[in-house]
Amino acid sequence: KKIAIFDVENDIHEFKNFRFHSHPFNQISGGHLNIVEFMTDTHPVRNYREASDYIKRVEKFNEIFTADLLWLEEQKKQGIFAPQFVFDHVIRQLKELLAYEDKDNPLMQVFSRKVDALKLDLEKVTELKSDLSKVIASDVKLGFQSVLDYMESNYENANQHHGVWSLPNGEGYYAARLRSYTTTNYTAEEIHQIGLDEVARIHEEIYTIMETVAFEGTLQEFFDFMRTDPQFYYPQSDKGRQMYLDQVNVVVDTLSNRIEELFYGLPSIPLIVKAVEPYREASAGIAFYNRGQADGSRPGIYYANLYNMQDMPIYKLENLAYHEAIPGHHMQIAIALEVKGMPNFRKYGGYSVFSEGWALYSETLPKEIGLYEDPYSDFGRLSGELWRACRLVVDTGIHHYRWTREEGIDYYMNNTANPEGDCVGMVERHIVWPGQAVSYKIGMLKIQELRTYAESTLGDTFSLQGFHDVVLKNGGVSMDILQDIVYQWVDNQ
């Protein structure tokens, strides 16, 4: 009940005051990406009826984009436009989607593969493919073209600023976004300071790594070394990409075999590792997870973006796998999906402060059982946490302290070892997704605080497996409710 009330009150407040402040088309999400991803990744094609439904849904693309254009026109009346770099990304993405030949279109590629696997008459298979081809040529391309026309005709109207402070009542909008994503009442100033403090603390731990590997030089020189030394990167080739995926599977399997040191066991929903598809790899994040089906019919998928191997250093491979797969998002989401009787809005909803806070917290767990044996991989762990700490500084810097895109990029480049492309992508994500990236570190700190409380209160009777179980088996909850749950669990012990 508390979760439902929190959600509805938030939704009403944001709908009434900031309904048109977000950008329905940007480099990360929007109909031009999300519905293609849904059709290719999620929509089942297990029989003739589902194949027909696939075509009917694709036929709705133009209708969806028509509704999105109404949204854009309303924003235009209010003088709300995305920054210019967003226009550049979306225009490029739409042109790429429109340029696909029929057989190369991702909608057709996935559909053809799935239909060919069905035991259908050749005549029916040919008819289905022909029907989808006609729909792509009409409704899909018409929809993409209408959005492209809007973006090109309004290019000169692009917002010359980067923070939401420049929007109508931008300060109120940002406060609402922080409240929604963190489920706390932290102000932008408080979050900025937490970030600065965490960055300083993690830098000190990195100095210890530098001593371990006998690196002689400054912290910045160490960051440059980690960015540029060839030993930390697989080749920019199909062979290099396969080497990366193979090593991810080794990491996942190694931890899976020791999972009972941290949890009561693995979820039954399987996990697979894939590279991000070519049609979206140029603008997608470096790694992400897609949930599986509760009955196990669709696995959870850890996507690694291997578009530019310089953005995927080997020393971060282990850390990324823990975050996105096991014990991170896959454990968190799959365990919740398997809980009987949990309401769907808790099973499939939730908050990024919980899910991303958990995933960031889970990055530290393998170290507790002796993994991250290579000091450079341990640096990868610290690098991942440092990255999330910097997000607190940069997100609030851009949207509250009025930093530019370039100032945000400089902060990441000066304080992390991440490659420049990574820094650019992250800052551009801050700009179109205000407040979201703050949730990771805030959630991690809260889970760590609650674990410390449970350990100190229970002493020798504390069970790490039990703590993780109670945190995850209630689904995604706000931070105040998570505290109530853990406190009650401690009392019950």
Short mmCIF file of C-alpha atoms in Angstrom, two decimals:
data_model
loop_
_atom_site.label_atom_id
_atom_site.label_comp_id
_atom_site.label_asym_id
_atom_site.label_seq_id
_atom_site.Cartn_x
_atom_site.Cartn_y
_atom_site.Cartn_z
CA LYS A 1 0.00 0.00 0.00
CA LYS A 2 2.80 2.46 0.91
CA ILE A 3 4.53 1.75 -2.41
CA ALA A 4 1.34 2.30 -4.39
CA ILE A 5 0.63 5.59 -2.60
CA PHE A 6 4.21 6.83 -3.14
CA ASP A 7 4.03 5.97 -6.85
CA VAL A 8 0.62 7.54 -7.44
CA GLU A 9 1.44 10.73 -5.56
CA ASN A 10 4.68 11.08 -7.52
CA ASP A 11 2.92 10.40 -10.82
CA ILE A 12 0.17 12.94 -10.12
CA HIS A 13 2.68 15.62 -9.13
CA GLU A 14 4.87 15.10 -12.19
CA PHE A 15 1.92 14.75 -14.58
CA LYS A 16 0.33 17.99 -13.38
CA ASN A 17 3.53 20.03 -13.35
CA PHE A 18 6.10 18.45 -15.67
CA ARG A 19 4.24 16.26 -18.14
CA PHE A 20 6.10 17.60 -21.17
CA HIS A 21 9.57 18.10 -19.69
CA SER A 22 11.10 14.79 -20.86
CA HIS A 23 12.21 14.07 -24.42
CA PRO A 24 10.24 11.28 -26.15
CA PHE A 25 13.08 10.77 -28.64
CA ASN A 26 16.68 10.76 -27.48
CA GLN A 27 19.87 8.79 -28.06
CA ILE A 28 19.04 6.22 -25.35
CA SER A 29 15.31 5.64 -25.57
CA GLY A 30 12.19 6.53 -27.50
CA GLY A 31 9.81 4.81 -29.85
CA HIS A 32 12.39 4.55 -32.61
CA LEU A 33 14.52 2.36 -30.30
CA ASN A 34 12.23 0.92 -27.62
CA ILE A 35 9.56 -0.62 -29.81
CA VAL A 36 12.13 -2.10 -32.16
CA GLU A 37 13.90 -3.58 -29.13
CA PHE A 38 10.61 -4.96 -27.78
CA MET A 39 9.74 -6.63 -31.08
CA THR A 40 13.20 -8.11 -31.59
CA ASP A 41 14.09 -9.05 -27.99
CA THR A 42 10.81 -9.74 -26.19
CA HIS A 43 7.93 -10.49 -28.56
CA PRO A 44 7.52 -14.28 -28.87
CA VAL A 45 7.03 -16.00 -32.23
CA ARG A 46 6.32 -19.59 -31.18
CA ASN A 47 3.41 -20.36 -33.50
CA TYR A 48 1.39 -18.97 -36.41
CA ARG A 49 -0.86 -16.82 -34.20
CA GLU A 50 2.08 -15.11 -32.51
CA ALA A 51 3.70 -14.53 -35.91
CA SER A 52 0.50 -12.85 -37.10
CA ASP A 53 0.35 -10.78 -33.89
CA TYR A 54 3.93 -9.68 -34.49
CA ILE A 55 2.94 -8.24 -37.87
CA LYS A 56 -0.17 -6.55 -36.41
CA ARG A 57 1.93 -4.85 -33.75
CA VAL A 58 4.53 -3.67 -36.25
CA GLU A 59 1.62 -2.27 -38.24
CA LYS A 60 0.94 0.09 -35.30
CA PHE A 61 4.36 1.79 -35.54
CA ASN A 62 3.10 4.78 -37.51
CA GLU A 63 0.19 5.21 -35.09
CA ILE A 64 2.61 5.26 -32.14
CA PHE A 65 4.83 7.85 -33.81
CA THR A 66 1.83 10.01 -34.67
CA ALA A 67 1.00 10.17 -30.94
CA ASP A 68 4.63 11.01 -30.13
CA LEU A 69 4.55 13.87 -32.64
CA LEU A 70 1.55 15.36 -30.83
CA TRP A 71 3.71 15.30 -27.68
CA LEU A 72 6.54 17.06 -29.51
CA GLU A 73 4.17 19.72 -30.84
CA GLU A 74 2.90 20.42 -27.31
CA GLN A 75 6.49 20.76 -26.10
CA LYS A 76 7.14 23.16 -28.95
CA LYS A 77 4.29 25.42 -27.76
CA GLN A 78 5.99 25.55 -24.34
CA GLY A 79 9.40 26.22 -25.85
CA ILE A 80 10.81 22.87 -24.70
CA PHE A 81 13.35 21.28 -27.03
CA ALA A 82 16.13 18.77 -26.55
CA PRO A 83 19.76 19.96 -26.77
CA GLN A 84 21.35 19.93 -30.21
CA PHE A 85 23.46 16.81 -29.68
CA VAL A 86 20.22 14.88 -29.02
CA PHE A 87 18.87 16.01 -32.40
CA ASP A 88 22.14 14.87 -34.01
CA HIS A 89 21.94 11.40 -32.45
CA VAL A 90 18.26 10.83 -33.22
CA ILE A 91 18.56 12.06 -36.80
CA ARG A 92 21.47 9.67 -37.36
CA GLN A 93 19.60 6.75 -35.76
CA LEU A 94 16.47 7.36 -37.84
CA LYS A 95 18.46 7.61 -41.06
CA GLU A 96 20.19 4.33 -40.26
CA LEU A 97 16.85 2.62 -39.57
CA LEU A 98 15.37 3.99 -42.80
CA ALA A 99 18.41 2.89 -44.82
CA TYR A 100 18.06 -0.82 -44.01
CA GLU A 101 17.31 -3.05 -46.96
CA ASP A 102 14.26 -5.24 -46.38
CA LYS A 103 16.16 -8.41 -45.45
CA ASP A 104 18.62 -6.49 -43.22
CA ASN A 105 15.97 -4.69 -41.18
CA PRO A 106 16.27 -6.00 -37.58
CA LEU A 107 12.48 -6.47 -37.44
CA MET A 108 12.64 -8.72 -40.50
CA GLN A 109 15.86 -10.47 -39.50
CA VAL A 110 14.55 -11.62 -36.12
CA PHE A 111 11.10 -12.45 -37.48
CA SER A 112 12.52 -14.53 -40.35
CA ARG A 113 14.78 -16.49 -38.04
CA LYS A 114 11.93 -17.27 -35.64
CA VAL A 115 9.41 -18.12 -38.37
CA ASP A 116 11.89 -20.38 -40.15
CA ALA A 117 12.23 -22.35 -36.91
CA LEU A 118 8.47 -23.06 -36.79
CA LYS A 119 6.94 -26.17 -38.32
CA LEU A 120 4.82 -24.29 -40.84
CA ASP A 121 4.08 -24.84 -44.51
CA LEU A 122 6.54 -23.05 -46.75
CA GLU A 123 3.63 -21.19 -48.32
CA LYS A 124 2.55 -19.78 -44.95
CA VAL A 125 6.12 -18.79 -44.06
CA THR A 126 6.50 -16.98 -47.38
CA GLU A 127 3.17 -15.22 -46.86
CA LEU A 128 4.08 -14.08 -43.35
CA LYS A 129 7.42 -12.68 -44.48
CA SER A 130 5.77 -10.92 -47.39
CA ASP A 131 3.14 -9.36 -45.11
CA LEU A 132 5.78 -8.08 -42.69
CA SER A 133 7.85 -6.69 -45.56
CA LYS A 134 4.86 -4.67 -46.77
CA VAL A 135 4.19 -3.32 -43.27
CA ILE A 136 7.83 -2.30 -42.82
CA ALA A 137 7.81 -0.53 -46.18
CA SER A 138 4.65 1.38 -45.28
CA ASP A 139 3.81 1.88 -41.59
CA VAL A 140 7.31 1.50 -40.16
CA LYS A 141 9.18 3.66 -42.66
CA LEU A 142 6.37 6.21 -42.74
CA GLY A 143 6.55 6.51 -38.95
CA PHE A 144 10.34 6.82 -38.90
CA GLN A 145 10.23 9.40 -41.69
CA SER A 146 7.63 11.55 -39.93
CA VAL A 147 9.81 11.79 -36.83
CA LEU A 148 12.90 12.47 -38.94
CA ASP A 149 11.06 15.29 -40.73
CA TYR A 150 10.15 16.85 -37.39
CA MET A 151 13.69 16.60 -36.02
CA GLU A 152 15.22 18.12 -39.14
CA SER A 153 12.66 20.93 -39.45
CA ASN A 154 13.12 21.90 -35.77
CA TYR A 155 16.89 21.46 -35.63
CA GLU A 156 17.51 25.19 -35.27
CA ASN A 157 15.18 25.30 -32.23
CA ALA A 158 17.42 22.96 -30.21
CA ASN A 159 18.11 24.02 -26.62
CA GLN A 160 21.51 25.69 -26.39
CA HIS A 161 21.77 24.74 -22.70
CA HIS A 162 22.21 21.25 -21.22
CA GLY A 163 20.60 21.26 -17.77
CA VAL A 164 16.91 21.11 -16.92
CA TRP A 165 17.38 24.38 -15.01
CA SER A 166 16.80 25.99 -18.43
CA LEU A 167 13.26 24.55 -18.71
CA PRO A 168 10.10 26.15 -17.26
CA ASN A 169 10.26 25.58 -13.46
CA GLY A 170 13.37 23.52 -14.05
CA GLU A 171 14.40 23.60 -10.39
CA GLY A 172 11.10 22.03 -9.35
CA TYR A 173 11.34 19.45 -12.12
CA TYR A 174 14.84 18.38 -11.03
CA ALA A 175 13.78 18.12 -7.38
CA ALA A 176 10.87 15.91 -8.47
CA ARG A 177 13.19 13.72 -10.54
CA LEU A 178 15.61 13.29 -7.63
CA ARG A 179 12.72 12.39 -5.33
CA SER A 180 11.37 9.89 -7.84
CA TYR A 181 14.70 8.19 -8.56
CA THR A 182 16.15 8.12 -5.04
CA THR A 183 12.86 7.86 -3.05
CA THR A 184 14.58 10.18 -0.55
CA ASN A 185 14.35 13.88 0.26
CA TYR A 186 18.00 14.61 -0.45
CA THR A 187 18.54 18.02 -2.04
CA ALA A 188 20.76 18.54 -5.07
CA GLU A 189 23.32 20.22 -2.82
CA GLU A 190 23.40 17.27 -0.40
CA ILE A 191 23.79 14.75 -3.23
CA HIS A 192 26.59 16.82 -4.78
CA GLN A 193 28.50 16.80 -1.48
CA ILE A 194 28.01 13.05 -0.95
CA GLY A 195 29.48 12.56 -4.39
CA LEU A 196 32.52 14.72 -3.70
CA ASP A 197 33.18 12.88 -0.42
CA GLU A 198 32.88 9.45 -2.07
CA VAL A 199 35.15 10.42 -4.96
CA ALA A 200 37.84 11.49 -2.48
CA ARG A 201 37.49 8.25 -0.46
CA ILE A 202 37.71 5.98 -3.52
CA HIS A 203 40.72 7.88 -4.88
CA GLU A 204 42.52 7.00 -1.64
CA GLU A 205 41.76 3.29 -2.17
CA ILE A 206 43.08 3.51 -5.72
CA TYR A 207 46.39 4.81 -4.38
CA THR A 208 46.67 1.47 -2.54
CA ILE A 209 46.20 -0.39 -5.86
CA MET A 210 48.90 1.79 -7.41
CA GLU A 211 51.29 0.72 -4.64
CA THR A 212 50.35 -2.94 -5.12
CA VAL A 213 51.22 -2.87 -8.85
CA ALA A 214 54.30 -0.65 -8.20
CA PHE A 215 53.06 2.15 -10.42
CA GLU A 216 55.22 5.26 -10.19
CA GLY A 217 53.35 8.41 -11.05
CA THR A 218 50.36 10.56 -10.21
CA LEU A 219 46.74 9.41 -9.99
CA GLN A 220 46.01 11.09 -13.32
CA GLU A 221 48.98 9.34 -14.91
CA PHE A 222 47.67 6.04 -13.57
CA PHE A 223 44.26 6.77 -15.10
CA ASP A 224 45.93 7.53 -18.44
CA PHE A 225 47.90 4.28 -18.20
CA MET A 226 44.72 2.29 -17.59
CA ARG A 227 42.99 4.04 -20.50
CA THR A 228 45.74 3.51 -23.05
CA ASP A 229 47.91 0.49 -22.29
CA PRO A 230 47.17 -2.25 -24.89
CA GLN A 231 47.34 -5.04 -22.26
CA PHE A 232 43.92 -3.92 -20.97
CA TYR A 233 42.02 -4.29 -24.25
CA TYR A 234 40.94 -7.08 -26.56
CA PRO A 235 41.42 -6.51 -30.31
CA GLN A 236 38.90 -4.43 -32.26
CA SER A 237 37.81 -7.45 -34.30
CA ASP A 238 35.29 -10.29 -34.29
CA LYS A 239 37.92 -12.45 -32.59
CA GLY A 240 38.45 -9.83 -29.88
CA ARG A 241 34.70 -9.54 -29.30
CA GLN A 242 34.37 -13.30 -28.95
CA MET A 243 37.29 -13.37 -26.51
CA TYR A 244 35.45 -10.82 -24.39
CA LEU A 245 32.18 -12.79 -24.39
CA ASP A 246 34.01 -16.04 -23.61
CA GLN A 247 35.70 -14.45 -20.60
CA VAL A 248 32.40 -13.04 -19.33
CA ASN A 249 31.00 -16.56 -19.35
CA VAL A 250 34.03 -17.78 -17.36
CA VAL A 251 33.44 -15.05 -14.75
CA VAL A 252 29.72 -15.78 -14.49
CA ASP A 253 30.28 -19.54 -14.24
CA THR A 254 32.99 -19.13 -11.58
CA LEU A 255 30.75 -17.10 -9.30
CA SER A 256 27.71 -19.28 -10.01
CA ASN A 257 29.62 -22.28 -8.71
CA ARG A 258 30.22 -20.45 -5.41
CA ILE A 259 26.87 -18.70 -5.13
CA GLU A 260 25.86 -20.45 -1.89
CA GLU A 261 28.55 -18.50 -0.05
CA LEU A 262 26.43 -15.39 -0.68
CA PHE A 263 22.87 -16.60 -1.40
CA TYR A 264 20.67 -19.60 -0.76
CA GLY A 265 21.05 -20.56 -4.43
CA LEU A 266 20.62 -19.43 -8.02
CA PRO A 267 17.21 -18.53 -9.49
CA SER A 268 15.74 -21.01 -11.96
CA ILE A 269 15.47 -18.44 -14.76
CA PRO A 270 18.51 -19.02 -17.00
CA LEU A 271 21.02 -16.35 -18.03
CA ILE A 272 22.73 -15.83 -21.38
CA VAL A 273 25.40 -13.35 -22.50
CA LYS A 274 25.11 -11.51 -25.83
CA ALA A 275 26.75 -8.66 -27.70
CA VAL A 276 24.54 -5.64 -28.42
CA GLU A 277 23.12 -5.88 -31.96
CA PRO A 278 24.66 -3.75 -34.75
CA TYR A 279 21.52 -1.63 -35.27
CA ARG A 280 21.81 0.00 -31.83
CA GLU A 281 25.38 -0.57 -30.65
CA ALA A 282 26.66 2.87 -31.74
CA SER A 283 24.49 4.71 -29.20
CA ALA A 284 23.60 2.07 -26.59
CA GLY A 285 25.16 1.93 -23.13
CA ILE A 286 28.26 -0.17 -22.50
CA ALA A 287 26.28 -2.92 -20.75
CA PHE A 288 22.70 -3.65 -19.70
CA TYR A 289 20.34 -6.44 -18.69
CA ASN A 290 16.97 -7.55 -20.10
CA ARG A 291 14.74 -9.52 -17.75
CA GLY A 292 13.72 -13.09 -18.50
CA GLN A 293 10.30 -14.71 -18.29
CA ALA A 294 9.10 -15.92 -14.88
CA ASP A 295 8.38 -19.41 -16.22
CA GLY A 296 11.92 -19.69 -17.62
CA SER A 297 10.74 -19.69 -21.25
CA ARG A 298 12.85 -16.60 -21.96
CA PRO A 299 16.25 -16.22 -20.30
CA GLY A 300 17.64 -13.10 -18.72
CA ILE A 301 20.12 -11.49 -21.10
CA TYR A 302 23.31 -9.64 -20.21
CA TYR A 303 24.20 -7.40 -23.16
CA ALA A 304 27.80 -6.24 -23.57
CA ASN A 305 28.32 -3.42 -26.05
CA LEU A 306 31.38 -4.41 -28.09
CA TYR A 307 31.03 -1.69 -30.73
CA ASN A 308 34.29 -0.07 -29.60
CA MET A 309 36.58 -2.42 -27.69
CA GLN A 310 38.45 0.61 -26.28
CA ASP A 311 35.29 1.34 -24.28
CA MET A 312 35.33 -2.17 -22.76
CA PRO A 313 38.63 -2.62 -20.91
CA ILE A 314 39.47 -6.10 -19.64
CA TYR A 315 40.02 -4.83 -16.09
CA LYS A 316 36.32 -3.85 -15.93
CA LEU A 317 35.00 -7.06 -17.47
CA GLU A 318 34.64 -8.85 -14.15
CA ASN A 319 32.98 -5.90 -12.44
CA LEU A 320 30.47 -5.33 -15.27
CA ALA A 321 29.47 -8.98 -15.29
CA TYR A 322 28.79 -8.93 -11.55
CA HIS A 323 26.68 -5.78 -11.92
CA GLU A 324 24.52 -6.83 -14.86
CA ALA A 325 24.35 -10.59 -14.35
CA ILE A 326 25.26 -12.45 -11.15
CA PRO A 327 24.96 -11.37 -8.36
CA GLY A 328 23.54 -8.13 -9.76
CA HIS A 329 20.49 -7.51 -11.92
CA HIS A 330 19.87 -11.11 -12.90
CA MET A 331 19.73 -12.28 -9.29
CA GLN A 332 17.69 -9.28 -8.18
CA ILE A 333 15.10 -9.46 -10.97
CA ALA A 334 14.87 -13.24 -11.34
CA ILE A 335 14.44 -13.83 -7.60
CA ALA A 336 11.58 -11.31 -7.47
CA LEU A 337 9.93 -12.87 -10.53
CA GLU A 338 9.88 -16.27 -8.81
CA VAL A 339 8.17 -15.07 -5.62
CA LYS A 340 4.63 -16.46 -5.49
CA GLY A 341 1.78 -14.10 -4.75
CA MET A 342 3.69 -10.84 -5.13
CA PRO A 343 1.54 -8.16 -6.87
CA ASN A 344 2.67 -7.48 -10.43
CA PHE A 345 3.31 -3.78 -9.82
CA ARG A 346 5.99 -4.83 -7.32
CA LYS A 347 7.27 -7.73 -9.37
CA TYR A 348 7.67 -5.76 -12.61
CA GLY A 349 7.94 -2.20 -11.28
CA GLY A 350 10.25 -0.79 -8.68
CA TYR A 351 12.80 1.97 -8.37
CA SER A 352 16.24 2.45 -9.87
CA VAL A 353 17.55 3.38 -6.41
CA PHE A 354 16.71 -0.18 -5.38
CA SER A 355 17.65 -2.10 -8.53
CA GLU A 356 20.76 -0.09 -9.39
CA GLY A 357 21.68 0.33 -5.74
CA TRP A 358 21.55 -3.45 -5.42
CA ALA A 359 23.62 -4.00 -8.56
CA LEU A 360 26.30 -1.58 -7.39
CA TYR A 361 26.31 -3.12 -3.91
CA SER A 362 26.57 -6.57 -5.49
CA GLU A 363 29.76 -5.59 -7.32
CA THR A 364 31.53 -5.68 -3.96
CA LEU A 365 30.29 -9.15 -2.92
CA PRO A 366 32.68 -11.31 -5.00
CA LYS A 367 35.63 -9.61 -3.26
CA GLU A 368 34.29 -10.88 0.06
CA ILE A 369 34.80 -14.48 -1.12
CA GLY A 370 38.24 -13.94 -2.63
CA LEU A 371 37.49 -12.98 -6.23
CA TYR A 372 38.94 -9.92 -8.00
CA GLU A 373 42.28 -11.71 -7.47
CA ASP A 374 44.03 -9.61 -10.13
CA PRO A 375 44.76 -6.16 -8.63
CA TYR A 376 43.85 -4.58 -11.95
CA SER A 377 40.43 -6.25 -11.79
CA ASP A 378 40.13 -4.95 -8.24
CA PHE A 379 40.88 -1.54 -9.67
CA GLY A 380 38.02 -2.25 -12.07
CA ARG A 381 35.75 -2.71 -9.05
CA LEU A 382 36.90 0.60 -7.55
CA SER A 383 36.67 2.22 -10.95
CA GLY A 384 33.04 1.13 -11.20
CA GLU A 385 32.21 2.58 -7.79
CA LEU A 386 34.15 5.76 -8.56
CA TRP A 387 32.19 6.15 -11.78
CA ARG A 388 28.90 6.05 -9.82
CA ALA A 389 30.22 8.49 -7.22
CA CYS A 390 31.18 10.93 -9.97
CA ARG A 391 27.63 10.67 -11.27
CA LEU A 392 26.36 12.35 -8.11
CA VAL A 393 28.68 15.26 -8.77
CA VAL A 394 28.07 15.60 -12.51
CA ASP A 395 24.29 15.07 -12.54
CA THR A 396 23.77 17.77 -9.94
CA GLY A 397 26.49 19.85 -11.56
CA ILE A 398 24.65 19.93 -14.89
CA HIS A 399 21.08 20.24 -13.68
CA HIS A 400 21.55 22.34 -10.52
CA TYR A 401 24.88 24.14 -10.77
CA ARG A 402 24.47 24.83 -14.51
CA TRP A 403 27.54 23.00 -15.80
CA THR A 404 27.88 22.58 -19.54
CA ARG A 405 28.19 19.23 -21.32
CA GLU A 406 31.91 19.92 -21.75
CA GLU A 407 32.43 20.65 -18.03
CA GLY A 408 30.78 17.34 -17.18
CA ILE A 409 33.02 15.45 -19.60
CA ASP A 410 36.11 17.15 -18.15
CA TYR A 411 35.13 16.13 -14.61
CA TYR A 412 34.88 12.45 -15.62
CA MET A 413 38.12 12.57 -17.59
CA ASN A 414 40.00 14.16 -14.68
CA ASN A 415 38.63 11.92 -11.95
CA THR A 416 38.15 8.48 -13.54
CA ALA A 417 40.04 6.10 -15.80
CA ASN A 418 37.11 5.64 -18.17
CA PRO A 419 37.82 6.26 -21.86
CA GLU A 420 36.65 9.51 -23.42
CA GLY A 421 33.81 7.87 -25.35
CA ASP A 422 32.48 6.49 -22.08
CA CYS A 423 32.66 9.93 -20.46
CA VAL A 424 30.88 11.62 -23.36
CA GLY A 425 28.13 9.00 -23.41
CA MET A 426 27.60 9.27 -19.66
CA VAL A 427 27.30 13.04 -19.67
CA GLU A 428 24.84 12.89 -22.56
CA ARG A 429 22.85 10.37 -20.56
CA HIS A 430 22.79 12.71 -17.55
CA ILE A 431 21.40 15.44 -19.77
CA VAL A 432 18.43 13.49 -21.19
CA TRP A 433 17.77 11.38 -18.09
CA PRO A 434 18.07 13.84 -15.16
CA GLY A 435 18.42 12.23 -11.74
CA GLN A 436 18.48 8.59 -12.84
CA ALA A 437 22.23 8.10 -12.59
CA VAL A 438 22.20 9.47 -9.04
CA SER A 439 20.17 6.50 -7.82
CA TYR A 440 22.98 3.90 -8.04
CA LYS A 441 25.26 5.28 -5.36
CA ILE A 442 22.44 6.47 -3.10
CA GLY A 443 20.89 2.98 -3.16
CA MET A 444 24.22 1.24 -2.56
CA LEU A 445 24.98 3.42 0.44
CA LYS A 446 21.56 2.65 1.95
CA ILE A 447 21.91 -1.13 1.50
CA GLN A 448 25.39 -1.00 3.04
CA GLU A 449 24.04 1.05 5.95
CA LEU A 450 21.26 -1.50 6.57
CA ARG A 451 23.67 -4.43 6.36
CA THR A 452 25.98 -2.75 8.89
CA TYR A 453 23.01 -2.24 11.20
CA ALA A 454 21.93 -5.89 10.87
CA GLU A 455 25.47 -7.22 11.39
CA SER A 456 26.14 -5.08 14.45
CA THR A 457 22.75 -5.88 16.00
CA LEU A 458 22.70 -9.64 15.33
CA GLY A 459 26.41 -10.37 15.81
CA ASP A 460 27.21 -14.06 15.35
CA THR A 461 23.61 -14.88 14.40
CA PHE A 462 23.76 -12.62 11.33
CA SER A 463 23.29 -14.55 8.06
CA LEU A 464 24.53 -12.89 4.88
CA GLN A 465 22.39 -15.24 2.79
CA GLY A 466 19.39 -14.37 4.92
CA PHE A 467 20.03 -10.63 4.60
CA HIS A 468 20.24 -10.87 0.81
CA ASP A 469 17.12 -13.02 0.74
CA VAL A 470 15.01 -10.53 2.71
CA VAL A 471 16.29 -7.60 0.63
CA LEU A 472 15.44 -9.24 -2.71
CA LYS A 473 12.30 -11.28 -1.99
CA ASN A 474 10.16 -8.21 -1.42
CA GLY A 475 10.72 -6.85 -4.91
CA GLY A 476 11.78 -3.32 -5.71
CA VAL A 477 10.87 -1.03 -2.82
CA SER A 478 11.61 2.55 -1.76
CA MET A 479 14.46 3.17 0.66
CA ASP A 480 12.25 3.94 3.66
CA ILE A 481 10.28 0.73 3.13
CA LEU A 482 13.50 -1.27 2.66
CA GLN A 483 14.65 0.05 6.01
CA ASP A 484 11.36 -1.03 7.63
CA ILE A 485 11.72 -4.52 6.08
CA VAL A 486 15.31 -5.01 7.29
CA TYR A 487 14.58 -3.64 10.76
CA GLN A 488 11.62 -6.00 11.09
CA TRP A 489 13.76 -8.93 9.89
CA VAL A 490 16.40 -8.09 12.50
CA ASP A 491 13.73 -7.90 15.21
CA ASN A 492 12.36 -11.27 14.12
CA GLN A 493 15.79 -12.86 14.36
#
